[in-house]
């Protein structure tokens, strides 16, 4: 049994990733209960704050994806309530959640990341789509990868292999966000590297290689069993595996993250990893990558989640009145 009293698992929310978040929350709740933890699972609604004030949990495990779950908003509220939680603080979340900003930070510490252009919908409209998109193709070349600058689960993301495909990709992207990130597409092996810090510094778990049946790791490939083949650990050379681990830990540190993160990478033909994005609330579903990485490392997911909660509960609380 754990020395934690009861913990709160937050899942759901109102983002496009609500269903994935609910699945993550159920999985975390199940493994924590199996590890001897008294777990309460809650959505984020008007009853949350009064509930926490009436019966403060020892710690909170945030499994909210997208929106308030990863942009720092819910974590700011938890700090106002003086409740410890697993994961990065609000300031770090705001930087990491915005993909162009995160790319700029990791580039400043020497990591490779695909050349890109960030384009708000207003600019796309006001300056004329045809002229702007033509210059993007001229500058970045083809193929391209288009995705919302904020958000996850590959919603609104697509590969563009011809110039004629770019307008539709932009429209699909803007359906999920007001700003598009258009990157030069890097051919290679797609991997995800989870980082865990239990108080002794960030450590990379084994990289997980992602091989979607249809060639694109989209929403269906991510969350439908059997649509993607995974290899944990990834089928990389020792040098490439070490480079991926170093890249993920460097990104985690440079972005000021804590406890857990997951960095998505492409490893090119020269065994060089390219940073794509980082997740501050990694998925915890049956098809998610952090649980696979933990299993590959020989770690029980329930024990890992319990240790993360214990670490959070023992962390000094921020004194907001002194700021």
XYZ file of N, CA, C and O in Angstrom, residues 128-289:
648
model
N -3.793 36.647 -49.462
C -4.101 35.849 -50.645
C -3.475 34.478 -50.573
O -2.240 34.350 -50.559
N -4.313 33.474 -50.525
C -3.824 32.110 -50.314
C -2.872 31.652 -51.410
O -1.819 31.061 -51.140
N -3.196 31.941 -52.655
C -2.402 31.418 -53.765
C -0.976 31.927 -53.713
O -0.010 31.150 -53.834
N -0.810 33.251 -53.507
C 0.536 33.832 -53.484
C 1.345 33.315 -52.303
O 2.531 32.971 -52.444
N 0.717 33.234 -51.126
C 1.428 32.801 -49.929
C 1.830 31.336 -50.039
O 2.973 30.961 -49.760
N 0.913 30.492 -50.454
C 1.216 29.072 -50.536
C 2.267 28.777 -51.596
O 3.086 27.872 -51.427
N 2.244 29.532 -52.666
C 3.277 29.343 -53.689
C 4.668 29.614 -53.149
O 5.623 28.877 -53.449
N 4.795 30.659 -52.345
C 6.111 30.981 -51.770
C 6.537 29.929 -50.753
O 7.727 29.627 -50.623
N 5.587 29.379 -50.010
C 5.928 28.329 -49.045
C 6.560 27.139 -49.767
O 7.596 26.607 -49.348
N 5.937 26.708 -50.849
C 6.480 25.583 -51.616
C 7.847 25.934 -52.173
O 8.786 25.117 -52.151
N 8.010 27.166 -52.672
C 9.316 27.596 -53.210
C 10.395 27.549 -52.139
O 11.532 27.138 -52.404
N 10.064 27.995 -50.935
C 11.065 28.111 -49.872
C 11.365 26.775 -49.200
O 12.521 26.443 -48.948
N 10.336 26.008 -48.879
C 10.527 24.777 -48.115
C 10.635 23.539 -48.987
O 11.168 22.515 -48.546
N 10.124 23.614 -50.215
C 10.130 22.450 -51.082
C 9.026 21.474 -50.708
O 8.168 21.757 -49.875
N 9.045 20.317 -51.314
C 8.077 19.262 -51.065
C 8.810 17.960 -50.758
O 9.936 17.761 -51.235
N 8.229 17.068 -49.982
C 6.921 17.156 -49.318
C 6.959 18.058 -48.088
O 8.039 18.400 -47.581
N 5.770 18.399 -47.591
C 5.597 19.223 -46.407
C 4.718 18.478 -45.413
O 4.012 17.536 -45.760
N 4.764 18.946 -44.165
C 3.840 18.437 -43.147
C 3.144 19.631 -42.531
O 3.801 20.568 -42.058
N 1.813 19.619 -42.554
C 1.003 20.730 -42.050
C 0.274 20.269 -40.798
O -0.338 19.191 -40.780
N 0.318 21.083 -39.738
C -0.385 20.737 -38.505
C -0.715 22.008 -37.730
O -0.059 23.050 -37.909
N -1.723 21.968 -36.869
C -2.010 23.137 -36.030
C -0.826 23.451 -35.121
O -0.129 22.545 -34.646
N -0.606 24.729 -34.890
C 0.510 25.143 -34.040
C 0.302 24.741 -32.592
O 1.270 24.671 -31.826
N -0.932 24.468 -32.208
C -1.247 24.012 -30.853
C -2.206 22.838 -30.963
O -3.008 22.769 -31.883
N -2.105 21.908 -30.019
C -2.976 20.744 -30.050
C -2.192 19.483 -30.369
O -0.990 19.528 -30.638
N -2.893 18.355 -30.337
C -2.208 17.092 -30.539
C -3.093 16.043 -31.159
O -4.115 16.351 -31.788
N -2.681 14.778 -31.002
C -3.388 13.617 -31.545
C -3.486 13.643 -33.057
O -4.338 12.965 -33.643
N -2.631 14.428 -33.711
C -2.576 14.536 -35.176
C -3.865 15.081 -35.781
O -4.094 14.955 -36.985
N -4.711 15.707 -34.970
C -5.930 16.306 -35.490
C -5.583 17.518 -36.347
O -4.856 18.411 -35.919
N -6.084 17.543 -37.583
C -5.789 18.637 -38.495
C -4.431 18.557 -39.148
O -4.020 19.501 -39.824
N -3.735 17.445 -38.986
C -2.383 17.283 -39.535
C -2.413 16.427 -40.797
O -3.208 15.495 -40.903
N -1.539 16.748 -41.755
C -1.495 15.960 -42.989
C -0.162 16.168 -43.702
O 0.497 17.201 -43.558
N 0.210 15.157 -44.484
C 1.382 15.245 -45.353
C 0.949 15.838 -46.689
O -0.102 15.484 -47.222
N 1.772 16.721 -47.216
C 1.513 17.350 -48.510
C 2.643 16.949 -49.452
O 3.798 17.319 -49.241
N 2.309 16.194 -50.492
C 3.346 15.715 -51.415
C 3.353 16.479 -52.736
O 4.326 16.421 -53.483
N 2.267 17.196 -53.036
C 2.214 18.026 -54.236
C 1.687 19.400 -53.867
O 0.958 19.554 -52.875
N 2.028 20.408 -54.672
C 1.569 21.767 -54.399
C 0.042 21.849 -54.413
O -0.554 22.635 -53.665
N -0.587 21.014 -55.223
C -2.045 21.044 -55.327
C -2.728 20.571 -54.046
O -3.892 20.908 -53.794
N -2.020 19.799 -53.215
C -2.599 19.298 -51.969
C -2.527 20.306 -50.823
O -3.209 20.143 -49.811
N -1.716 21.340 -50.983
C -1.477 22.253 -49.866
C -2.709 23.052 -49.450
O -2.979 23.170 -48.240
N -3.502 23.629 -50.374
C -4.679 24.390 -49.913
C -5.640 23.564 -49.057
O -6.112 24.032 -48.022
N -5.923 22.328 -49.463
C -6.833 21.492 -48.679
C -6.235 21.154 -47.320
O -6.950 21.091 -46.309
N -4.922 20.951 -47.283
C -4.262 20.669 -46.009
C -4.379 21.858 -45.063
O -4.585 21.687 -43.849
N -4.266 23.068 -45.604
C -4.393 24.260 -44.771
C -5.822 24.398 -44.232
O -6.029 24.706 -43.055
N -6.806 24.138 -45.061
C -8.193 24.217 -44.617
C -8.445 23.187 -43.512
O -9.073 23.486 -42.487
N -7.932 21.975 -43.696
C -8.093 20.947 -42.673
C -7.413 21.317 -41.375
O -7.934 21.066 -40.281
N -6.260 21.947 -41.471
C -5.529 22.392 -40.285
C -6.294 23.479 -39.540
O -6.449 23.422 -38.318
N -6.819 24.463 -40.289
C -7.514 25.578 -39.656
C -8.840 25.147 -39.022
O -9.422 25.892 -38.231
N -9.316 23.967 -39.338
C -10.513 23.455 -38.666
C -10.236 23.138 -37.204
O -11.171 23.054 -36.399
N -8.953 22.985 -36.837
C -8.587 22.621 -35.468
C -7.747 23.695 -34.764
O -7.353 23.501 -33.622
N -7.470 24.795 -35.429
C -6.695 25.850 -34.796
C -6.550 27.039 -35.720
O -6.692 26.917 -36.946
N -6.258 28.201 -35.148
C -6.177 29.431 -35.933
C -4.803 29.681 -36.541
O -4.639 30.630 -37.305
N -3.818 28.842 -36.188
C -2.460 29.022 -36.702
C -1.921 27.683 -37.183
O -2.048 26.669 -36.492
N -1.319 27.712 -38.372
C -0.762 26.495 -38.957
C 0.763 26.523 -38.873
O 1.394 27.564 -39.047
N 1.327 25.360 -38.604
C 2.769 25.157 -38.671
C 3.037 24.286 -39.897
O 2.544 23.149 -39.971
N 3.760 24.843 -40.857
C 4.086 24.115 -42.086
C 5.572 23.785 -42.050
O 6.415 24.682 -42.039
N 5.883 22.481 -41.981
C 7.266 22.030 -41.849
C 7.729 21.304 -43.100
O 6.929 20.645 -43.785
N 9.028 21.390 -43.362
C 9.630 20.506 -44.355
C 9.537 19.075 -43.833
O 9.913 18.790 -42.704
N 8.987 18.178 -44.625
C 8.805 16.796 -44.198
C 10.137 16.055 -44.275
O 10.824 16.089 -45.300
N 10.488 15.406 -43.189
C 11.734 14.651 -43.119
C 11.403 13.169 -43.233
O 10.650 12.624 -42.421
N 11.941 12.517 -44.235
C 11.741 11.081 -44.404
C 12.617 10.336 -43.401
O 13.772 10.705 -43.177
N 12.065 9.299 -42.790
C 12.868 8.527 -41.860
C 12.012 7.679 -40.948
O 10.839 7.406 -41.225
N 12.594 7.275 -39.836
C 11.923 6.426 -38.851
C 11.278 7.320 -37.801
O 11.953 8.151 -37.182
N 9.989 7.156 -37.594
C 9.276 7.958 -36.601
C 9.361 7.266 -35.243
O 9.026 6.085 -35.118
N 9.839 7.992 -34.250
C 9.964 7.432 -32.905
C 9.448 8.435 -31.885
O 9.364 9.639 -32.144
N 9.106 7.913 -30.724
C 8.717 8.738 -29.584
C 9.575 8.331 -28.398
O 9.749 7.133 -28.144
N 10.111 9.321 -27.707
C 10.973 9.058 -26.556
C 10.367 9.723 -25.326
O 10.250 10.948 -25.254
N 9.960 8.889 -24.379
C 9.397 9.398 -23.126
C 10.519 9.661 -22.141
O 11.515 8.933 -22.100
N 10.350 10.721 -21.358
C 11.326 11.106 -20.341
C 10.625 11.110 -18.992
O 9.517 11.640 -18.864
N 11.264 10.517 -18.008
C 10.719 10.436 -16.656
C 11.753 10.974 -15.676
O 12.945 10.676 -15.792
N 11.292 11.771 -14.724
C 12.167 12.298 -13.674
C 11.483 12.055 -12.329
O 10.455 12.647 -12.028
N 12.062 11.163 -11.545
C 11.509 10.848 -10.226
C 12.263 11.553 -9.106
O 12.220 11.141 -7.953
N 12.943 12.644 -9.469
C 13.636 13.442 -8.480
C 15.151 13.390 -8.563
O 15.839 14.137 -7.864
N 15.661 12.530 -9.438
C 17.109 12.396 -9.571
C 17.595 12.819 -10.952
O 18.694 12.449 -11.367
N 16.772 13.566 -11.654
C 17.139 14.032 -12.987
C 16.392 13.276 -14.064
O 15.985 12.129 -13.870
N 16.189 13.904 -15.226
C 15.416 13.274 -16.299
C 16.154 12.107 -16.941
O 17.356 12.189 -17.212
N 15.415 11.024 -17.181
C 15.965 9.819 -17.796
C 15.062 9.423 -18.957
O 13.832 9.398 -18.819
N 15.655 9.110 -20.099
C 14.880 8.687 -21.261
C 14.559 7.206 -21.172
O 15.433 6.387 -20.891
N 13.305 6.865 -21.412
C 12.904 5.475 -21.559
C 13.236 5.019 -22.984
O 13.528 5.848 -23.857
N 13.207 3.717 -23.255
C 13.518 3.256 -24.614
C 12.606 3.907 -25.651
O 11.404 4.082 -25.430
N 13.201 4.263 -26.787
C 12.423 4.848 -27.882
C 11.428 3.822 -28.408
O 11.708 2.628 -28.475
N 10.237 4.311 -28.792
C 9.217 3.471 -29.407
C 9.118 3.846 -30.883
O 8.916 5.010 -31.221
N 9.283 2.861 -31.747
C 9.186 3.079 -33.190
C 7.739 2.913 -33.635
O 7.041 2.006 -33.194
N 7.307 3.785 -34.539
C 5.912 3.856 -34.961
C 5.831 3.537 -36.449
O 6.436 4.241 -37.272
N 5.085 2.488 -36.807
C 4.944 2.090 -38.212
C 3.460 1.955 -38.531
O 2.870 0.868 -38.404
N 2.794 3.047 -38.933
C 1.361 2.978 -39.230
C 1.092 2.196 -40.516
O 1.858 2.281 -41.484
N -0.009 1.444 -40.539
C -0.352 0.617 -41.695
C -0.511 1.440 -42.964
O -0.124 1.006 -44.057
N -1.109 2.630 -42.836
C -1.372 3.465 -44.006
C -0.248 4.464 -44.276
O -0.386 5.324 -45.142
N 0.830 4.374 -43.523
C 1.969 5.261 -43.753
C 1.902 6.590 -43.041
O 2.879 7.336 -43.027
N 0.753 6.926 -42.443
C 0.591 8.203 -41.750
C 0.066 7.921 -40.348
O -0.938 7.224 -40.173
N 0.731 8.483 -39.335
C 0.341 8.270 -37.945
C -0.717 9.296 -37.566
O -0.483 10.224 -36.807
N -1.925 9.110 -38.121
C -3.008 10.059 -37.890
C -3.832 9.631 -36.671
O -3.450 8.711 -35.942
N -4.976 10.296 -36.468
C -5.779 10.026 -35.263
C -6.205 8.564 -35.198
O -6.087 7.911 -34.150
N -6.703 8.028 -36.321
C -7.148 6.632 -36.325
C -5.990 5.682 -36.059
O -6.136 4.704 -35.315
N -4.837 5.966 -36.656
C -3.675 5.100 -36.453
C -3.201 5.137 -35.011
O -2.665 4.149 -34.496
N -3.394 6.264 -34.337
C -2.939 6.407 -32.956
C -3.821 5.657 -31.965
O -3.330 5.100 -30.982
N -5.116 5.668 -32.204
C -6.033 5.219 -31.152
C -6.915 4.032 -31.539
O -7.806 3.679 -30.778
N -6.658 3.425 -32.690
C -7.385 2.225 -33.082
C -6.419 1.050 -33.063
O -5.436 1.023 -33.808
N -6.709 0.093 -32.199
C -5.821 -1.064 -32.066
C -5.693 -1.788 -33.399
O -6.683 -2.007 -34.104
N -4.457 -2.143 -33.752
C -4.206 -2.888 -34.964
C -3.900 -2.046 -36.182
O -3.505 -2.585 -37.220
N -4.065 -0.708 -36.088
C -3.800 0.148 -37.240
C -2.333 0.564 -37.338
O -1.931 1.115 -38.361
N -1.584 0.338 -36.298
C -0.176 0.735 -36.274
C 0.639 -0.357 -35.598
O 0.204 -0.943 -34.606
N 1.818 -0.608 -36.153
C 2.747 -1.553 -35.532
C 3.785 -0.754 -34.747
O 4.292 0.261 -35.229
N 4.057 -1.193 -33.531
C 5.015 -0.512 -32.670
C 6.162 -1.463 -32.332
O 5.958 -2.664 -32.171
N 7.338 -0.875 -32.218
C 8.507 -1.636 -31.796
C 9.123 -0.922 -30.597
O 9.521 0.244 -30.692
N 9.138 -1.620 -29.462
C 9.692 -1.039 -28.237
C 10.636 -2.069 -27.600
O 10.176 -3.092 -27.127
N 11.940 -1.801 -27.633
C 12.564 -0.577 -28.138
C 12.574 -0.505 -29.668
O 12.404 -1.508 -30.350
N 12.772 0.716 -30.167
C 12.807 0.955 -31.602
C 13.972 0.220 -32.248
O 15.001 -0.034 -31.614
N 13.803 -0.097 -33.526
C 14.841 -0.797 -34.290
C 15.858 0.218 -34.814
O 15.935 0.505 -36.004
N 16.637 0.744 -33.897
C 17.645 1.753 -34.217
C 19.030 1.210 -33.918
O 19.189 0.318 -33.083
N 20.018 1.797 -34.576
C 21.392 1.468 -34.218
C 21.662 1.982 -32.808
O 20.982 2.898 -32.328
N 22.644 1.428 -32.109
C 22.965 1.943 -30.768
C 23.254 3.438 -30.770
O 22.838 4.157 -29.854
N 23.946 3.916 -31.807
C 24.273 5.342 -31.869
C 23.015 6.178 -32.033
O 22.854 7.238 -31.398
N 22.088 5.725 -32.903
C 20.855 6.484 -33.117
C 19.982 6.461 -31.865
O 19.371 7.473 -31.500
N 19.910 5.309 -31.184
C 19.115 5.223 -29.955
C 19.652 6.173 -28.896
O 18.882 6.854 -28.207
N 20.980 6.229 -28.781
C 21.595 7.137 -27.808
C 21.331 8.594 -28.177
O 21.056 9.432 -27.299
N 21.382 8.905 -29.471
C 21.140 10.281 -29.915
C 19.691 10.685 -29.650
O 19.412 11.825 -29.254
N 18.750 9.747 -29.847
C 17.340 10.044 -29.575
C 17.120 10.301 -28.088
O 16.397 11.233 -27.706
N 17.732 9.474 -27.245
C 17.594 9.666 -25.799
C 18.156 11.018 -25.380
O 17.533 11.759 -24.600
N 19.312 11.358 -25.911
C 19.940 12.643 -25.564
C 19.082 13.814 -26.048
O 18.918 14.816 -25.342
N 18.521 13.686 -27.248
C 17.663 14.752 -27.781
C 16.442 14.970 -26.899
O 16.074 16.110 -26.586
N 15.789 13.884 -26.484
C 14.582 14.002 -25.667
C 14.885 14.626 -24.308
O 14.137 15.492 -23.827
N 15.978 14.205 -23.682
C 16.341 14.763 -22.379
C 16.725 16.232 -22.532
O 16.353 17.078 -21.692
N 17.441 16.574 -23.602
C 17.820 17.970 -23.838
C 16.589 18.839 -24.046
O 16.484 19.948 -23.502
N 15.619 18.337 -24.837
C 14.390 19.097 -25.061
C 13.616 19.268 -23.753
O 13.125 20.373 -23.445
N 13.485 18.207 -22.992
C 12.796 18.246 -21.698
C 13.405 19.309 -20.795
O 12.692 20.108 -20.174
N 14.739 19.335 -20.747
C 15.448 20.282 -19.880
C 15.347 21.708 -20.400
O 15.071 22.647 -19.640
N 15.572 21.891 -21.704
C 15.557 23.233 -22.287
C 14.192 23.894 -22.151
O 14.098 25.121 -21.970
N 13.133 23.098 -22.221
C 11.782 23.641 -22.123
C 11.304 23.780 -20.680
O 10.186 24.230 -20.435
N 12.144 23.397 -19.737
C 11.808 23.558 -18.327
C 10.742 22.605 -17.837
O 10.012 22.909 -16.890
N 10.659 21.416 -18.456
C 9.627 20.448 -18.075
C 10.052 19.681 -16.831
O 11.199 19.740 -16.414
N 9.106 18.938 -16.261
C 9.420 18.128 -15.089
C 8.511 16.901 -15.060
O 7.459 16.873 -15.706
N 8.955 15.904 -14.334
C 8.223 14.656 -14.088
C 8.141 13.768 -15.330
O 8.760 12.719 -15.382
N 7.318 14.136 -16.313
C 7.181 13.326 -17.523
C 7.031 14.207 -18.744
O 6.523 15.331 -18.672
N 7.469 13.696 -19.866
C 7.219 14.313 -21.171
C 7.425 13.238 -22.231
O 7.956 12.167 -21.942
N 6.977 13.526 -23.429
C 7.246 12.632 -24.552
C 7.623 13.478 -25.746
O 6.881 14.384 -26.146
N 8.782 13.193 -26.319
C 9.279 13.935 -27.470
C 9.137 13.084 -28.726
O 9.565 11.927 -28.747
N 8.543 13.662 -29.763
C 8.364 12.981 -31.033
C 9.490 13.384 -31.987
O 9.774 14.588 -32.149
N 10.092 12.392 -32.624
C 11.275 12.601 -33.455
C 11.153 11.849 -34.770
O 10.430 10.856 -34.869
N 11.900 12.303 -35.757
C 12.153 11.547 -36.987
C 13.660 11.301 -37.058
O 14.447 12.234 -36.916
N 14.051 10.047 -37.269
C 15.462 9.696 -37.418
C 15.729 9.508 -38.906
O 15.145 8.624 -39.545
N 16.606 10.344 -39.466
C 16.836 10.293 -40.909
C 17.836 9.192 -41.287
O 18.281 8.412 -40.432
N 18.184 9.128 -42.543
C 19.038 8.055 -43.055
C 20.447 8.093 -42.492
O 21.180 7.099 -42.577
N 20.840 9.229 -41.916
C 22.176 9.337 -41.312
C 22.146 9.082 -39.815
O 23.128 9.344 -39.121
N 21.034 8.554 -39.304
C 20.843 8.285 -37.877
C 20.748 9.554 -37.038
O 20.979 9.523 -35.824
N 20.385 10.667 -37.666
C 20.255 11.938 -36.958
C 18.799 12.171 -36.566
O 17.913 12.125 -37.422
N 18.509 12.410 -35.282
C 17.130 12.696 -34.876
C 16.755 14.157 -35.130
O 17.558 15.069 -34.938
N 15.513 14.359 -35.566
C 14.960 15.692 -35.801
C 13.771 15.880 -34.874
O 12.804 15.095 -34.920
N 13.804 16.911 -34.066
C 12.729 17.218 -33.113
C 11.489 17.680 -33.859
O 11.553 18.589 -34.694
N 10.341 17.074 -33.530
C 9.066 17.498 -34.100
C 8.236 18.283 -33.092
O 7.795 19.394 -33.373
N 7.995 17.687 -31.929
C 7.214 18.355 -30.889
C 7.375 17.601 -29.587
O 7.909 16.486 -29.557
N 6.894 18.216 -28.502
C 6.962 17.578 -27.194
C 5.574 17.605 -26.561
O 4.794 18.535 -26.815
N 5.264 16.593 -25.790
C 3.967 16.478 -25.132
C 4.169 16.528 -23.621
O 4.931 15.729 -23.074
N 3.479 17.445 -22.950
C 3.635 17.581 -21.500
C 2.649 16.710 -20.727
O 2.802 16.519 -19.521
N 1.640 16.188 -21.424
C 0.691 15.242 -20.804
C 0.550 14.062 -21.754
O -0.448 13.931 -22.466
N 1.552 13.199 -21.807
C 1.535 12.104 -22.775
C 0.320 11.207 -22.611
O -0.190 11.012 -21.515
N -0.151 10.661 -23.734
C -1.266 9.726 -23.693
C -0.936 8.510 -22.850
O 0.203 8.045 -22.803
N -1.963 7.978 -22.184
C -1.782 6.817 -21.306
C -2.772 5.713 -21.661
O -3.079 4.856 -20.835
N -3.281 5.708 -22.895
C -4.247 4.703 -23.305
C -3.542 3.382 -23.619
O -2.318 3.269 -23.559
N -4.346 2.381 -23.995
C -3.802 1.064 -24.321
C -2.884 1.099 -25.539
O -2.045 0.212 -25.720
N -3.049 2.112 -26.413
C -2.199 2.213 -27.596
C -1.217 3.382 -27.504
O -0.603 3.744 -28.506
N -1.072 3.971 -26.329
C -0.182 5.121 -26.157
C 1.266 4.685 -25.978
O 1.566 3.541 -25.631
N 2.160 5.643 -26.192
C 3.572 5.319 -26.328
C 4.337 5.295 -25.011
O 5.251 4.487 -24.836
